[in-house]
Coordinates of C-alpha atoms and ligand atoms in Angstrom, one line a residue:
X1 CA 93.5 102.1 111.3
X2 CA 92.5 98.5 110.4
X3 CA 93.9 96.7 107.4
X4 CA 90.4 96.6 105.9
X5 CA 90.1 100.4 106.2
X6 CA 93.6 101.0 104.9
X7 CA 93.1 98.7 101.9
X8 CA 89.7 100.3 101.2
X9 CA 91.3 103.7 101.4
X10 CA 94.1 102.7 99.0
X11 CA 91.9 101.0 96.4
X12 CA 88.5 102.7 96.4
X13 CA 89.4 105.5 94.0
X14 CA 91.0 103.3 91.2
X15 CA 89.8 100.4 89.0
X16 CA 93.1 99.6 87.3
X17 CA 94.1 96.1 88.6
X18 CA 97.8 96.6 88.2
X19 CA 97.9 99.9 90.1
X20 CA 95.6 98.5 92.9
X21 CA 97.6 95.2 93.1
X22 CA 100.9 97.1 93.3
X23 CA 99.6 99.1 96.3
X24 CA 98.0 95.9 97.8
X25 CA 101.3 94.1 97.6
X26 CA 103.2 97.0 99.1
X27 CA 100.7 97.3 102.0
X28 CA 100.8 93.6 102.9
X29 CA 104.6 93.4 102.5
X30 CA 105.1 96.4 104.8
X31 CA 102.4 95.8 107.4
X32 CA 102.6 92.1 108.2
X33 CA 105.6 90.5 109.9
X34 CA 107.8 87.7 108.7
X35 CA 107.1 88.0 105.0
X36 CA 109.7 87.8 102.2
X37 CA 107.5 87.8 99.1
X38 CA 104.1 89.2 98.3
X39 CA 102.7 89.2 94.8
X40 CA 100.5 88.2 92.0
X41 CA 100.6 85.6 89.2
X42 CA 97.9 86.2 86.5
X43 CA 96.3 83.6 84.3
X44 CA 97.8 83.8 80.8
X45 CA 96.7 80.9 78.6
X46 CA 97.7 77.7 80.5
X47 CA 100.3 79.5 82.6
X48 CA 100.4 81.8 85.6
X49 CA 102.5 84.9 84.5
X50 CA 104.4 87.0 87.0
X51 CA 102.7 90.3 87.7
X52 CA 103.3 93.0 90.4
X53 CA 105.0 91.9 93.6
X54 CA 107.3 92.9 96.5
X55 CA 110.4 90.9 97.2
X56 CA 113.3 89.3 95.3
X57 CA 113.0 88.6 91.5
X58 CA 110.8 85.6 90.9
X59 CA 110.1 83.0 88.2
X60 CA 108.2 84.4 85.3
X61 CA 105.8 81.6 84.3
X62 CA 104.3 78.7 86.2
X63 CA 102.3 76.1 84.4
X64 CA 98.8 75.4 85.8
X65 CA 99.1 72.5 88.3
X66 CA 102.8 73.1 88.9
X67 CA 104.1 74.4 92.3
X68 CA 102.0 75.7 95.1
X69 CA 100.6 78.5 92.9
X70 CA 99.6 76.2 90.1
X71 CA 98.0 73.8 92.5
X72 CA 95.9 76.5 94.0
X73 CA 94.9 77.9 90.6
X74 CA 93.9 74.6 89.0
X75 CA 91.9 73.6 92.0
X76 CA 90.5 77.1 92.5
X77 CA 91.2 76.7 96.2
X78 CA 93.5 78.5 98.7
X79 CA 96.3 76.6 100.2
X80 CA 98.5 77.0 103.3
X81 CA 101.9 75.3 103.2
X82 CA 103.5 75.1 106.6
X83 CA 106.8 73.8 105.2
X84 CA 107.5 74.3 101.5
X85 CA 110.2 71.6 101.7
X86 CA 107.4 69.2 102.4
X87 CA 105.3 70.2 99.4
X88 CA 106.2 68.0 96.4
X89 CA 106.9 70.3 93.4
X90 CA 107.4 73.5 95.3
X91 CA 109.0 76.1 93.2
X92 CA 111.7 78.0 95.1
X93 CA 111.9 81.4 93.5
X94 CA 113.5 82.8 96.8
X95 CA 115.5 80.2 98.7
X96 CA 114.6 82.1 101.9
X97 CA 110.9 81.0 101.6
X98 CA 110.0 78.4 104.2
X99 CA 106.1 78.7 104.3
X100 CA 103.5 80.0 101.9
X101 CA 99.9 80.9 101.5
X102 CA 98.3 81.1 98.0
X103 CA 94.8 82.4 97.4
X104 CA 93.2 82.2 93.9
X105 CA 91.7 85.4 92.4
X106 CA 88.2 84.3 91.4
X107 CA 85.1 86.3 90.5
X108 CA 81.8 84.7 89.3
X109 CA 83.7 81.3 89.4
X110 CA 86.2 82.6 86.8
X111 CA 89.9 82.3 87.6
X112 CA 92.1 85.4 87.0
X113 CA 95.3 84.5 88.9
X114 CA 96.6 84.0 92.4
X115 CA 97.9 86.0 95.3
X116 CA 101.1 84.4 96.6
X117 CA 102.6 85.3 100.1
X118 CA 105.8 83.7 101.3
X119 CA 107.5 83.7 104.7
X120 CA 111.0 82.9 105.8
X121 CA 109.7 81.0 108.9
X122 CA 108.1 77.7 109.1
X123 CA 104.3 77.6 109.8
X124 CA 103.9 81.4 109.5
X125 CA 100.3 81.1 108.2
X126 CA 97.1 79.8 109.8
X127 CA 93.4 79.9 109.0
X128 CA 93.0 83.3 110.6
X129 CA 95.6 84.6 108.2
X130 CA 93.8 83.0 105.3
X131 CA 90.5 84.6 106.3
X132 CA 92.1 88.0 106.7
X133 CA 94.1 87.9 103.5
X134 CA 91.0 86.6 101.6
X135 CA 88.9 89.4 103.0
X136 CA 91.5 92.0 101.9
X137 CA 91.9 90.3 98.5
X138 CA 88.1 90.6 98.0
X139 CA 88.4 94.3 98.3
X140 CA 90.9 94.3 95.5
X141 CA 88.7 92.1 93.4
X142 CA 85.6 94.3 94.0
X143 CA 87.5 97.5 93.2
X144 CA 89.3 96.3 90.1
X145 CA 88.4 95.8 86.4
X146 CA 89.3 92.1 86.2
X147 CA 88.0 91.6 82.7
X148 CA 90.3 94.3 81.3
X149 CA 93.3 92.7 83.0
X150 CA 92.2 89.2 81.8
X151 CA 92.1 90.5 78.2
X152 CA 95.5 92.0 78.7
X153 CA 97.1 88.8 79.9
X154 CA 95.3 86.6 77.3
X155 CA 95.5 88.8 74.2
Ligands
LIG1 N1 106.6 79.1 95.5 C1 105.7 79.3 94.4 C2 106.4 80.0 93.2 C3 106.3 81.5 93.2 S1 107.7 82.2 94.1 O1 107.5 81.7 95.5 C4 107.3 83.9 94.1 C5 105.1 77.9 93.9 O2 105.7 76.9 94.3 O3 104.2 77.9 93.1

């Protein structure tokens, strides 16, 4: 079964973002090679606040504009980092992380958070990975109640 079919099957019956994001993280973490962290940071005021993930414990809050996640969020653009040690201001939650891809969660031009995927090998991610993960993330976005989760993180 393709990843698109699998993610559709996992998420199509539920609109709760946290539940869907938990299954999304687990699916990516267990079905793609050479990953050490997969998870979400959600917009909470001027921070990105740790949400559901797979991997080692991670930093709780990231200010917009800080780190790879904060850079992607404030620019509303995805980023592929081939070598995190070459990214000024990289935040090393897991010292095993060597490369990273971050994709903002955006719907109707509104930022809700980011998807962060780390790898223990250099240059793990390319544009084909970005397209595939973006397509899968769009399934999560379309199946989840993002306004409800925004209100929860910004109460
Ligand atoms: N590396 C990220 C921080 C999140 S941990 O990797 C889960 C960053 O620089 O924003």
